[in-house]
mmCIF file of C-alpha atoms in Angstrom:
data_model
loop_
_atom_site.group_PDB
_atom_site.id
_atom_site.type_symbol
_atom_site.label_atom_id
_atom_site.label_comp_id
_atom_site.label_asym_id
_atom_site.label_seq_id
_atom_site.Cartn_x
_atom_site.Cartn_y
_atom_site.Cartn_z
ATOM 1 C CA UNK A 20 0.098 0.092 -0.259
ATOM 2 C CA UNK A 21 1.468 3.349 -1.071
ATOM 3 C CA UNK A 22 1.776 6.001 1.852
ATOM 4 C CA UNK A 23 1.103 9.516 0.975
ATOM 5 C CA UNK A 24 3.429 12.347 1.973
ATOM 6 C CA UNK A 25 1.030 14.431 3.630
ATOM 7 C CA UNK A 26 0.535 11.653 6.337
ATOM 8 C CA UNK A 27 2.726 9.564 8.601
ATOM 9 C CA UNK A 28 5.536 11.890 8.257
ATOM 10 C CA UNK A 29 7.139 10.428 11.405
ATOM 11 C CA UNK A 30 11.163 10.459 10.849
ATOM 12 C CA UNK A 31 10.525 11.310 7.446
ATOM 13 C CA UNK A 32 14.038 12.443 6.656
ATOM 14 C CA UNK A 33 15.123 8.695 6.813
ATOM 15 C CA UNK A 34 12.870 7.601 4.241
ATOM 16 C CA UNK A 35 14.907 6.078 1.597
ATOM 17 C CA UNK A 36 15.040 7.177 -2.101
ATOM 18 C CA UNK A 37 17.056 5.570 -4.875
ATOM 19 C CA UNK A 38 17.647 5.614 -8.629
ATOM 20 C CA UNK A 39 18.227 1.730 -9.040
ATOM 21 C CA UNK A 40 17.956 -1.086 -7.161
ATOM 22 C CA UNK A 41 20.777 -3.683 -5.739
ATOM 23 C CA UNK A 42 19.804 -6.758 -7.543
ATOM 24 C CA UNK A 43 21.671 -10.201 -8.167
ATOM 25 C CA UNK A 44 22.025 -11.327 -11.951
ATOM 26 C CA UNK A 45 19.529 -13.981 -11.425
ATOM 27 C CA UNK A 46 16.644 -11.514 -10.545
ATOM 28 C CA UNK A 47 17.673 -8.937 -12.916
ATOM 29 C CA UNK A 48 17.384 -11.365 -15.630
ATOM 30 C CA UNK A 49 19.089 -11.723 -19.301
ATOM 31 C CA UNK A 50 17.453 -8.790 -20.726
ATOM 32 C CA UNK A 51 19.905 -5.744 -21.605
ATOM 33 C CA UNK A 52 17.021 -3.702 -22.493
ATOM 34 C CA UNK A 53 14.841 -4.261 -19.174
ATOM 35 C CA UNK A 54 12.629 -1.849 -18.279
ATOM 36 C CA UNK A 55 11.450 -0.845 -14.512
ATOM 37 C CA UNK A 56 8.630 0.894 -12.814
ATOM 38 C CA UNK A 57 9.631 3.122 -10.011
ATOM 39 C CA UNK A 58 7.523 4.264 -7.076
ATOM 40 C CA UNK A 59 8.931 6.512 -4.362
ATOM 41 C CA UNK A 60 7.981 5.657 -0.784
ATOM 42 C CA UNK A 61 5.635 3.070 -2.687
ATOM 43 C CA UNK A 62 6.149 0.462 0.336
ATOM 44 C CA UNK A 63 7.287 -0.426 3.739
ATOM 45 C CA UNK A 64 10.767 -2.363 3.982
ATOM 46 C CA UNK A 65 9.801 -5.894 5.494
ATOM 47 C CA UNK A 66 12.541 -5.833 7.974
ATOM 48 C CA UNK A 67 12.888 -2.027 9.253
ATOM 49 C CA UNK A 68 9.463 -1.048 8.432
ATOM 50 C CA UNK A 69 10.762 2.226 6.802
ATOM 51 C CA UNK A 70 9.354 3.536 3.463
ATOM 52 C CA UNK A 71 11.536 3.231 0.571
ATOM 53 C CA UNK A 72 11.529 3.407 -3.251
ATOM 54 C CA UNK A 73 10.050 0.129 -4.604
ATOM 55 C CA UNK A 74 11.052 -1.079 -8.326
ATOM 56 C CA UNK A 75 8.797 -3.683 -10.440
ATOM 57 C CA UNK A 76 10.129 -5.287 -13.714
ATOM 58 C CA UNK A 77 10.047 -8.428 -15.559
ATOM 59 C CA UNK A 78 13.261 -10.266 -15.732
ATOM 60 C CA UNK A 79 12.336 -11.999 -19.368
ATOM 61 C CA UNK A 80 9.965 -13.908 -21.524
ATOM 62 C CA UNK A 81 7.309 -16.195 -19.964
ATOM 63 C CA UNK A 82 8.458 -14.745 -16.578
ATOM 64 C CA UNK A 83 6.741 -13.371 -13.575
ATOM 65 C CA UNK A 84 6.851 -9.716 -12.471
ATOM 66 C CA UNK A 85 9.260 -9.228 -9.537
ATOM 67 C CA UNK A 86 10.137 -6.262 -7.037
ATOM 68 C CA UNK A 87 11.998 -4.999 -4.370
ATOM 69 C CA UNK A 88 11.198 -6.349 -0.646
ATOM 70 C CA UNK A 89 13.825 -4.479 1.223
ATOM 71 C CA UNK A 90 15.288 -1.100 1.759
ATOM 72 C CA UNK A 91 18.979 -0.585 0.170
ATOM 73 C CA UNK A 92 20.424 0.094 3.806
ATOM 74 C CA UNK A 93 19.081 -3.561 4.788
ATOM 75 C CA UNK A 94 20.500 -4.863 1.712
ATOM 76 C CA UNK A 95 24.044 -3.262 2.296
ATOM 77 C CA UNK A 96 24.013 -4.537 6.107
ATOM 78 C CA UNK A 97 23.788 -7.991 4.935
ATOM 79 C CA UNK A 98 25.037 -7.625 1.287
ATOM 80 C CA UNK A 99 22.032 -9.459 -0.104
ATOM 81 C CA UNK A 100 19.768 -8.742 -2.993
ATOM 82 C CA UNK A 101 16.671 -6.610 -2.555
ATOM 83 C CA UNK A 102 14.773 -9.227 -3.933
ATOM 84 C CA UNK A 103 15.530 -12.663 -3.048
ATOM 85 C CA UNK A 104 17.693 -11.872 -0.442
ATOM 86 C CA UNK A 105 20.538 -14.221 -1.402
ATOM 87 C CA UNK A 106 24.228 -13.056 -1.117
ATOM 88 C CA UNK A 107 25.488 -10.956 -3.867
ATOM 89 C CA UNK A 108 28.876 -12.793 -4.259
ATOM 90 C CA UNK A 109 27.944 -16.388 -3.680
ATOM 91 C CA UNK A 110 24.520 -16.502 -4.767
ATOM 92 C CA UNK A 111 23.821 -18.699 -1.197
ATOM 93 C CA UNK A 112 21.539 -17.984 1.929
ATOM 94 C CA UNK A 113 22.552 -15.832 4.718
ATOM 95 C CA UNK A 114 22.763 -18.753 7.168
ATOM 96 C CA UNK A 115 25.177 -20.682 4.909
ATOM 97 C CA UNK A 116 27.345 -17.743 4.290
ATOM 98 C CA UNK A 117 27.445 -16.696 8.082
ATOM 99 C CA UNK A 118 27.901 -20.158 8.885
ATOM 100 C CA UNK A 119 30.964 -20.810 6.558
ATOM 101 C CA UNK A 120 32.612 -17.509 7.530
ATOM 102 C CA UNK A 121 31.968 -18.038 11.155
ATOM 103 C CA UNK A 122 29.901 -14.416 11.357
ATOM 104 C CA UNK A 123 27.574 -14.012 14.050
ATOM 105 C CA UNK A 124 24.460 -11.795 13.511
ATOM 106 C CA UNK A 125 24.763 -8.402 15.520
ATOM 107 C CA UNK A 126 21.364 -6.678 14.104
ATOM 108 C CA UNK A 127 18.905 -6.156 16.677
ATOM 109 C CA UNK A 128 15.422 -7.209 16.114
ATOM 110 C CA UNK A 129 13.492 -4.777 18.515
ATOM 111 C CA UNK A 130 11.856 -1.929 16.686
ATOM 112 C CA UNK A 131 13.488 0.989 18.754
ATOM 113 C CA UNK A 132 16.983 -0.886 19.001
ATOM 114 C CA UNK A 133 16.738 -1.593 15.212
ATOM 115 C CA UNK A 134 15.848 2.056 14.049
ATOM 116 C CA UNK A 135 19.063 3.481 16.015
ATOM 117 C CA UNK A 136 21.126 0.772 14.597
ATOM 118 C CA UNK A 137 20.087 1.402 11.165
ATOM 119 C CA UNK A 138 20.582 5.147 11.349
ATOM 120 C CA UNK A 139 24.148 4.838 12.754
ATOM 121 C CA UNK A 140 24.788 2.293 9.957
ATOM 122 C CA UNK A 141 23.906 4.554 7.412
ATOM 123 C CA UNK A 142 26.048 7.412 8.911
ATOM 124 C CA UNK A 143 29.059 5.021 8.778
ATOM 125 C CA UNK A 144 28.391 3.928 5.162
ATOM 126 C CA UNK A 145 27.890 7.338 4.203
ATOM 127 C CA UNK A 146 31.551 8.124 5.180
ATOM 128 C CA UNK A 147 32.963 5.335 3.271
ATOM 129 C CA UNK A 148 34.443 6.462 -0.177
ATOM 130 C CA UNK A 149 34.131 2.994 -1.816
ATOM 131 C CA UNK A 150 31.385 0.881 -1.122
ATOM 132 C CA UNK A 151 32.051 -2.563 0.757
ATOM 133 C CA UNK A 152 30.215 -4.823 3.161
ATOM 134 C CA UNK A 153 29.456 -3.551 6.381
ATOM 135 C CA UNK A 154 30.387 -4.703 9.882
ATOM 136 C CA UNK A 155 32.116 -8.568 10.410
ATOM 137 C CA UNK A 156 31.141 -9.362 6.798
ATOM 138 C CA UNK A 157 34.162 -6.773 5.825
ATOM 139 C CA UNK A 158 36.680 -8.106 8.118
ATOM 140 C CA UNK A 159 35.510 -11.992 7.370
ATOM 141 C CA UNK A 160 38.225 -14.467 6.018
ATOM 142 C CA UNK A 161 38.605 -15.265 2.354
ATOM 143 C CA UNK A 162 36.001 -17.937 1.302
ATOM 144 C CA UNK A 163 35.684 -20.958 2.964
ATOM 145 C CA UNK A 164 35.609 -24.852 1.522
ATOM 146 C CA UNK A 165 31.784 -24.673 1.826
ATOM 147 C CA UNK A 166 31.453 -21.520 -0.205
ATOM 148 C CA UNK A 167 33.518 -22.719 -2.817
ATOM 149 C CA UNK A 168 31.773 -25.987 -3.241
ATOM 150 C CA UNK A 169 28.258 -24.504 -2.826
ATOM 151 C CA UNK A 170 28.344 -21.103 -4.626
ATOM 152 C CA UNK A 171 26.782 -20.579 -7.744
ATOM 153 C CA UNK A 172 28.922 -19.790 -10.838
ATOM 154 C CA UNK A 173 26.081 -18.871 -13.103
ATOM 155 C CA UNK A 174 22.519 -17.237 -12.755
ATOM 156 C CA UNK A 175 19.585 -19.734 -11.975
ATOM 157 C CA UNK A 176 16.653 -18.107 -14.027
ATOM 158 C CA UNK A 177 14.461 -21.128 -13.403
ATOM 159 C CA UNK A 178 13.909 -19.240 -10.079
ATOM 160 C CA UNK A 179 11.953 -16.320 -12.069
ATOM 161 C CA UNK A 180 9.309 -18.657 -13.234
ATOM 162 C CA UNK A 181 5.525 -17.992 -13.141
ATOM 163 C CA UNK A 182 3.632 -19.438 -9.936
ATOM 164 C CA UNK A 183 1.518 -22.358 -10.424
ATOM 165 C CA UNK A 184 -2.018 -21.869 -11.781
ATOM 166 C CA UNK A 185 -4.446 -22.578 -8.997
ATOM 167 C CA UNK A 186 -7.274 -23.146 -11.445
ATOM 168 C CA UNK A 187 -5.318 -25.739 -13.161
ATOM 169 C CA UNK A 188 -4.658 -27.620 -10.112
ATOM 170 C CA UNK A 189 -8.722 -27.698 -9.596
ATOM 171 C CA UNK A 190 -8.721 -28.382 -13.487
ATOM 172 C CA UNK A 191 -10.892 -25.258 -14.279
ATOM 173 C CA UNK A 192 -8.394 -23.309 -16.155
ATOM 174 C CA UNK A 193 -9.720 -22.326 -19.667
ATOM 175 C CA UNK A 194 -6.977 -19.974 -20.574
ATOM 176 C CA UNK A 195 -4.866 -22.698 -22.041
ATOM 177 C CA UNK A 196 -1.490 -21.809 -23.564
ATOM 178 C CA UNK A 197 -2.554 -18.167 -22.913
ATOM 179 C CA UNK A 198 -2.546 -18.646 -19.308
ATOM 180 C CA UNK A 199 0.474 -16.586 -18.036
ATOM 181 C CA UNK A 200 0.918 -18.939 -14.875
ATOM 182 C CA UNK A 201 2.789 -22.705 -14.968
ATOM 183 C CA UNK A 202 0.222 -25.637 -15.423
ATOM 184 C CA UNK A 203 2.222 -27.923 -13.311
ATOM 185 C CA UNK A 204 1.357 -30.145 -10.316
ATOM 186 C CA UNK A 205 2.214 -28.325 -7.080
ATOM 187 C CA UNK A 206 4.802 -29.754 -4.683
ATOM 188 C CA UNK A 207 3.892 -31.811 -1.596
ATOM 189 C CA UNK A 208 2.663 -29.113 0.938
ATOM 190 C CA UNK A 209 4.472 -30.956 3.883
ATOM 191 C CA UNK A 210 8.163 -30.284 1.830
ATOM 192 C CA UNK A 211 9.971 -27.908 4.221
ATOM 193 C CA UNK A 212 10.839 -25.741 1.275
ATOM 194 C CA UNK A 213 7.167 -24.475 0.930
ATOM 195 C CA UNK A 214 7.086 -22.759 4.016
ATOM 196 C CA UNK A 215 9.829 -19.907 4.102
ATOM 197 C CA UNK A 216 10.057 -16.568 5.823
ATOM 198 C CA UNK A 217 11.632 -13.331 4.549
ATOM 199 C CA UNK A 218 12.635 -12.370 8.083
ATOM 200 C CA UNK A 219 14.400 -15.854 8.728
ATOM 201 C CA UNK A 220 16.166 -15.437 5.265
ATOM 202 C CA UNK A 221 17.471 -12.145 6.169
ATOM 203 C CA UNK A 222 18.709 -12.917 10.006
ATOM 204 C CA UNK A 223 19.794 -16.418 8.569
ATOM 205 C CA UNK A 224 17.797 -18.415 11.432
ATOM 206 C CA UNK A 225 15.659 -21.350 10.475
ATOM 207 C CA UNK A 226 15.921 -21.246 6.900
ATOM 208 C CA UNK A 227 15.086 -24.560 5.271
ATOM 209 C CA UNK A 228 17.032 -23.608 1.821
ATOM 210 C CA UNK A 229 20.087 -23.420 3.769
ATOM 211 C CA UNK A 230 19.546 -26.346 5.861
ATOM 212 C CA UNK A 231 19.205 -27.998 2.575
ATOM 213 C CA UNK A 232 22.354 -26.985 1.258
ATOM 214 C CA UNK A 233 24.173 -27.841 4.422
ATOM 215 C CA UNK A 234 22.991 -31.390 4.392
ATOM 216 C CA UNK A 235 24.139 -31.490 0.601
ATOM 217 C CA UNK A 236 27.525 -30.512 1.434
ATOM 218 C CA UNK A 237 28.063 -32.958 4.245
ATOM 219 C CA UNK A 238 27.275 -35.632 1.479
ATOM 220 C CA UNK A 239 30.124 -34.420 -0.941
ATOM 221 C CA UNK A 240 32.534 -37.153 -1.612
ATOM 222 C CA UNK A 241 35.631 -36.503 0.428
ATOM 223 C CA UNK A 242 39.253 -37.312 -0.962
ATOM 224 C CA UNK A 243 41.063 -40.520 0.784
ATOM 225 C CA UNK A 244 44.442 -40.311 1.813
ATOM 226 C CA UNK A 245 46.515 -43.363 0.576
ATOM 227 C CA UNK A 246 48.144 -45.808 3.104
ATOM 228 C CA UNK A 247 51.259 -45.937 1.202
ATOM 229 C CA UNK A 248 53.467 -42.898 2.359
ATOM 230 C CA UNK A 249 55.674 -43.176 -0.716
ATOM 231 C CA UNK A 250 52.798 -41.492 -2.792
ATOM 232 C CA UNK A 251 53.563 -37.759 -3.186
ATOM 233 C CA UNK A 252 52.064 -37.424 -6.627
ATOM 234 C CA UNK A 253 48.812 -35.610 -7.629
ATOM 235 C CA UNK A 254 46.785 -36.296 -10.922
ATOM 236 C CA UNK A 255 45.241 -33.144 -12.006
ATOM 237 C CA UNK A 256 42.224 -33.534 -14.482
ATOM 238 C CA UNK A 257 40.626 -31.364 -17.273
ATOM 239 C CA UNK A 258 43.948 -29.901 -17.981
ATOM 240 C CA UNK A 259 43.342 -28.255 -21.345
ATOM 241 C CA UNK A 260 45.532 -25.550 -23.040
ATOM 242 C CA UNK A 261 47.555 -25.224 -20.046
ATOM 243 C CA UNK A 262 51.276 -25.654 -19.500
ATOM 244 C CA UNK A 263 53.557 -26.699 -16.829
ATOM 245 C CA UNK A 264 54.574 -23.268 -15.861
ATOM 246 C CA UNK A 265 50.979 -22.650 -14.771
ATOM 247 C CA UNK A 266 50.488 -25.492 -12.619
ATOM 248 C CA UNK A 267 53.991 -25.027 -10.967
ATOM 249 C CA UNK A 268 53.490 -21.655 -10.296
ATOM 250 C CA UNK A 269 50.070 -22.661 -8.440
ATOM 251 C CA UNK A 270 51.531 -25.857 -6.386
ATOM 252 C CA UNK A 271 54.607 -24.428 -5.293
ATOM 253 C CA UNK A 272 52.933 -22.772 -2.389
ATOM 254 C CA UNK A 273 52.392 -26.034 -0.952
ATOM 255 C CA UNK A 274 55.659 -27.468 -0.857
ATOM 256 C CA UNK A 275 58.952 -27.992 -2.704
ATOM 257 C CA UNK A 276 58.077 -29.933 -6.453
ATOM 258 C CA UNK A 277 60.051 -32.372 -7.850
ATOM 259 C CA UNK A 278 58.502 -32.733 -11.424
ATOM 260 C CA UNK A 279 55.343 -31.629 -13.056
ATOM 261 C CA UNK A 280 54.434 -33.654 -16.311
ATOM 262 C CA UNK A 281 51.540 -32.891 -18.626
ATOM 263 C CA UNK A 282 49.935 -35.219 -20.920
ATOM 264 C CA UNK A 283 48.012 -33.232 -23.658
ATOM 265 C CA UNK A 284 46.705 -36.260 -25.367
ATOM 266 C CA UNK A 285 44.831 -37.428 -22.259
ATOM 267 C CA UNK A 286 44.054 -33.750 -20.743
ATOM 268 C CA UNK A 287 45.684 -34.362 -17.579
ATOM 269 C CA UNK A 288 48.842 -33.923 -15.635
ATOM 270 C CA UNK A 289 51.135 -35.413 -12.588
ATOM 271 C CA UNK A 290 52.540 -32.922 -9.925
ATOM 272 C CA UNK A 291 55.085 -34.545 -8.000
ATOM 273 C CA UNK A 292 56.490 -33.531 -4.398
ATOM 274 C CA UNK A 293 59.500 -34.155 -2.821
ATOM 275 C CA UNK A 294 57.521 -34.595 0.597
ATOM 276 C CA UNK A 295 54.414 -36.440 1.535
ATOM 277 C CA UNK A 296 53.195 -33.397 3.847
ATOM 278 C CA UNK A 297 53.245 -31.188 0.952
ATOM 279 C CA UNK A 298 51.573 -33.429 -1.158
ATOM 280 C CA UNK A 299 48.685 -33.973 1.386
ATOM 281 C CA UNK A 300 48.383 -30.129 2.184
ATOM 282 C CA UNK A 301 47.924 -29.739 -1.623
ATOM 283 C CA UNK A 302 45.258 -32.199 -2.247
ATOM 284 C CA UNK A 303 43.358 -30.976 1.061
ATOM 285 C CA UNK A 304 43.303 -27.584 -0.125
ATOM 286 C CA UNK A 305 42.691 -28.206 -3.956
ATOM 287 C CA UNK A 306 40.078 -30.873 -3.996
ATOM 288 C CA UNK A 307 37.050 -29.976 -5.475
ATOM 289 C CA UNK A 308 37.849 -26.293 -5.628
ATOM 290 C CA UNK A 309 41.013 -25.941 -7.922
ATOM 291 C CA UNK A 310 40.479 -22.882 -10.529
ATOM 292 C CA UNK A 311 43.235 -22.075 -12.781
ATOM 293 C CA UNK A 312 42.946 -19.407 -15.535
ATOM 294 C CA UNK A 313 39.180 -19.763 -15.139
ATOM 295 C CA UNK A 314 39.076 -23.577 -15.628
ATOM 296 C CA UNK A 315 37.876 -25.957 -12.812
ATOM 297 C CA UNK A 316 40.371 -29.133 -12.366
ATOM 298 C CA UNK A 317 39.861 -32.266 -10.851
ATOM 299 C CA UNK A 318 42.417 -33.226 -7.894
ATOM 300 C CA UNK A 319 43.064 -36.925 -7.116
ATOM 301 C CA UNK A 320 45.849 -39.160 -5.558
ATOM 302 C CA UNK A 321 48.362 -40.920 -7.961
ATOM 303 C CA UNK A 322 48.612 -44.810 -7.966
ATOM 304 C CA UNK A 323 51.490 -46.380 -6.043
ATOM 305 C CA UNK A 324 54.578 -47.386 -7.863
ATOM 306 C CA UNK A 325 53.834 -51.176 -7.001
ATOM 307 C CA UNK A 326 50.259 -50.918 -8.779
ATOM 308 C CA UNK A 327 51.850 -48.998 -11.814
ATOM 309 C CA UNK A 328 54.829 -51.825 -12.267
ATOM 310 C CA UNK A 329 52.541 -54.893 -12.237
ATOM 311 C CA UNK A 330 51.534 -56.145 -15.680
ATOM 312 C CA UNK A 331 47.998 -57.562 -14.622
ATOM 313 C CA UNK A 332 44.881 -55.479 -15.378
ATOM 314 C CA UNK A 333 43.401 -53.572 -12.645
ATOM 315 C CA UNK A 334 40.040 -54.684 -11.310
ATOM 316 C CA UNK A 335 37.525 -52.984 -8.741
ATOM 317 C CA UNK A 336 38.994 -51.513 -5.842
ATOM 318 C CA UNK A 337 42.505 -51.527 -7.684
ATOM 319 C CA UNK A 338 42.952 -55.152 -7.247
ATOM 320 C CA UNK A 339 45.444 -56.766 -10.002
ATOM 321 C CA UNK A 340 45.137 -59.826 -11.718
ATOM 322 C CA UNK A 341 47.888 -62.363 -11.338
ATOM 323 C CA UNK A 342 50.161 -63.019 -14.050
ATOM 324 C CA UNK A 343 49.909 -66.195 -15.908
ATOM 325 C CA UNK A 344 52.755 -68.310 -17.587
ATOM 326 C CA UNK A 345 53.390 -67.284 -21.288
ATOM 327 C CA UNK A 346 51.799 -69.616 -23.901
ATOM 328 C CA UNK A 347 54.094 -71.645 -25.546
ATOM 329 C CA UNK A 348 54.258 -71.805 -29.345
ATOM 330 C CA UNK A 349 53.515 -68.332 -30.040
ATOM 331 C CA UNK A 350 55.812 -66.493 -32.349
ATOM 332 C CA UNK A 351 57.915 -63.923 -31.225
ATOM 333 C CA UNK A 352 57.671 -60.063 -31.904
ATOM 334 C CA UNK A 353 58.276 -59.020 -35.424
ATOM 335 C CA UNK A 354 61.109 -56.387 -35.611
ATOM 336 C CA UNK A 355 60.728 -53.057 -37.638
ATOM 337 C CA UNK A 356 61.382 -53.397 -41.399
ATOM 338 C CA UNK A 357 64.678 -52.026 -42.632
ATOM 339 C CA UNK A 358 64.730 -48.751 -44.828
ATOM 340 C CA UNK A 359 65.382 -50.763 -48.005
ATOM 341 C CA UNK A 360 62.154 -52.804 -47.173
ATOM 342 C CA UNK A 361 60.272 -49.419 -46.327
ATOM 343 C CA UNK A 362 60.839 -48.129 -49.830
ATOM 344 C CA UNK A 363 60.592 -51.137 -51.679
ATOM 345 C CA UNK A 364 56.945 -51.521 -51.751
ATOM 346 C CA UNK A 365 56.563 -54.388 -53.972
ATOM 347 C CA UNK A 366 59.577 -56.393 -53.061
ATOM 348 C CA UNK A 367 61.288 -56.392 -56.469
ATOM 349 C CA UNK A 368 64.893 -55.901 -55.183
ATOM 350 C CA UNK A 369 66.906 -59.094 -54.579
ATOM 351 C CA UNK A 370 67.815 -57.707 -51.146
ATOM 352 C CA UNK A 371 64.529 -57.224 -50.049
ATOM 353 C CA UNK A 372 63.322 -60.904 -51.144
ATOM 354 C CA UNK A 373 66.454 -62.506 -49.059
ATOM 355 C CA UNK A 374 65.575 -60.577 -46.126
ATOM 356 C CA UNK A 375 61.681 -61.461 -46.148
ATOM 357 C CA UNK A 376 62.835 -65.081 -46.623
ATOM 358 C CA UNK A 377 65.152 -64.866 -44.012
ATOM 359 C CA UNK A 378 62.276 -63.060 -41.657
ATOM 360 C CA UNK A 379 59.834 -65.818 -42.461
ATOM 361 C CA UNK A 380 62.117 -68.429 -41.877
ATOM 362 C CA UNK A 381 63.289 -67.025 -38.551
ATOM 363 C CA UNK A 382 59.902 -66.487 -37.040
ATOM 364 C CA UNK A 383 58.282 -69.783 -37.858
ATOM 365 C CA UNK A 384 56.008 -71.146 -35.429
ATOM 366 C CA UNK A 385 57.633 -74.180 -33.522
ATOM 367 C CA UNK A 386 56.438 -77.772 -34.076
ATOM 368 C CA UNK A 387 53.073 -78.595 -32.354
ATOM 369 C CA UNK A 388 53.766 -79.909 -28.594
ATOM 370 C CA UNK A 389 53.485 -83.337 -27.664
ATOM 371 C CA UNK A 390 50.439 -84.556 -25.952
ATOM 372 C CA UNK A 391 50.456 -84.043 -22.091
ATOM 373 C CA UNK A 392 51.649 -87.108 -19.998
ATOM 374 C CA UNK A 393 48.093 -88.381 -18.654
ATOM 375 C CA UNK A 394 49.744 -91.096 -16.388
ATOM 376 C CA UNK A 395 47.275 -93.917 -15.210
ATOM 377 C CA UNK A 396 44.725 -91.941 -16.806
ATOM 378 C CA UNK A 397 45.136 -93.462 -20.181
ATOM 379 C CA UNK A 398 44.820 -97.146 -18.738
ATOM 380 C CA UNK A 399 41.018 -96.571 -17.861
ATOM 381 C CA UNK A 400 40.440 -95.704 -21.539
ATOM 382 C CA UNK A 401 39.165 -98.029 -23.848
ATOM 383 C CA UNK A 402 38.767 -98.589 -27.304
ATOM 384 C CA UNK A 403 35.190 -98.675 -27.398
ATOM 385 C CA UNK A 404 34.954 -95.118 -25.687
ATOM 386 C CA UNK A 405 34.084 -96.731 -22.369
ATOM 387 C CA UNK A 406 35.789 -95.021 -19.248
ATOM 388 C CA UNK A 407 37.038 -97.803 -16.787
ATOM 389 C CA UNK A 408 37.437 -96.803 -13.133
ATOM 390 C CA UNK A 409 40.810 -96.464 -11.801
ATOM 391 C CA UNK A 410 42.085 -98.534 -8.888
ATOM 392 C CA UNK A 411 40.873 -95.900 -6.394
ATOM 393 C CA UNK A 412 37.595 -95.954 -7.824
ATOM 394 C CA UNK A 413 37.625 -92.210 -8.506
ATOM 395 C CA UNK A 414 38.332 -90.227 -11.254
ATOM 396 C CA UNK A 415 41.762 -88.430 -11.715
ATOM 397 C CA UNK A 416 42.324 -85.032 -10.398
ATOM 398 C CA UNK A 417 41.764 -81.977 -12.430
ATOM 399 C CA UNK A 418 45.548 -80.549 -11.612
ATOM 400 C CA UNK A 419 46.968 -83.619 -13.303
ATOM 401 C CA UNK A 420 45.234 -82.930 -16.838
ATOM 402 C CA UNK A 421 46.674 -79.457 -16.703
ATOM 403 C CA UNK A 422 50.491 -78.957 -16.364
ATOM 404 C CA UNK A 423 50.580 -75.045 -16.437
ATOM 405 C CA UNK A 424 47.909 -72.225 -16.748
ATOM 406 C CA UNK A 425 47.869 -69.771 -19.365
ATOM 407 C CA UNK A 426 44.489 -68.051 -19.578
ATOM 408 C CA UNK A 427 42.090 -67.397 -16.445
ATOM 409 C CA UNK A 428 39.596 -69.586 -17.856
ATOM 410 C CA UNK A 429 42.079 -72.482 -17.134
ATOM 411 C CA UNK A 430 42.531 -71.669 -13.916
ATOM 412 C CA UNK A 431 40.461 -74.011 -11.306
ATOM 413 C CA UNK A 432 40.037 -71.698 -8.799
ATOM 414 C CA UNK A 433 38.463 -69.184 -11.329
ATOM 415 C CA UNK A 434 35.990 -71.558 -12.880
ATOM 416 C CA UNK A 435 32.752 -69.377 -13.452
ATOM 417 C CA UNK A 436 34.418 -66.172 -12.383
ATOM 418 C CA UNK A 437 34.527 -63.067 -14.946
ATOM 419 C CA UNK A 438 37.832 -61.971 -16.044
ATOM 420 C CA UNK A 439 36.919 -58.263 -16.537
ATOM 421 C CA UNK A 440 36.445 -57.852 -12.802
ATOM 422 C CA UNK A 441 39.089 -60.220 -11.524
ATOM 423 C CA UNK A 442 36.702 -61.392 -8.932
ATOM 424 C CA UNK A 443 34.992 -64.911 -8.669
ATOM 425 C CA UNK A 444 31.237 -65.231 -8.568
ATOM 426 C CA UNK A 445 29.725 -65.853 -5.082
#
């Protein structure tokens, strides 16, 4: 409701008159030619109850009209948007930001104390030459791990969508596509997010959105430190158009670096430290929050030397398969052709013919191996393909039929197992 200038002129000199609102990128919208409606002293602030200049605009096509809810003085005290009351720098609720930066709320909630506090805060902010956050927020430490992982890096325009059409929920909406409201099913009324209070959002108390974000942060995966103390190498992923010097300039602050290896084909790099403490410190500080040259990089621990040296394939959980004996009778590795053979494509020269014949004769497969010695098992076989029991009355053991194991399928301990995973079926 608009307040007349002729009535209720108490403390009128402190009424706020502004030329442009303090908004976040999401509430402002993506339209560069936005048009706003301005009304001086059109509404009371929902925090300090003082009349202020309100602005009303449409952030984009198929979006609902939005307006300012609190005055600019309250917005500067908390460094929040005048419409959504989210932090202007991180796009998070006040409760999440204050808990991450360990800030305690000092704004009084009583009417008289609040008015006195607001007037003193306005005087202090008017003396500052450059605009900056007020109070403890200006003296807070750099962004913590919580803010780096939960902060929004891009505007979330879905928050500007119209409200749900109540006639559509009842099945009585006759506008169809011309209806300015959303034709969707409403959320569960028992959902905590359906009950949000603007005062709780401002003071950072009992905010359901903040509690949801904090619970999501606790469920984020953590980087496990390997038990092998000899591992001092970190794997850096998503390394695109980045050289060795950029990585070295960033990681040198954690300790002495032994080597930095960049693999452009795999878009990754390996940073090896001289001490384990430096590698642990770098992994803890850079996990899920490493940004170099505007690119977010992934950080993981490198594999130990014992795991890299084994020739078997790695299965689930880093378990390597056993190395089996080489299969006899297979040809050896064919050497690279000589320069004469590379230029002689049709084999017309005499030297190439001699080289080819020598190569073919030197790499002929060996003669077939004799059949395995089956022992007493051959005596139990008859020409009529009738098996006769041996002296003990039991079939011969399976180990006597296989002298050596060359493939996983020949291993009796892996019968029915899957070679890709390296684990027997249970």
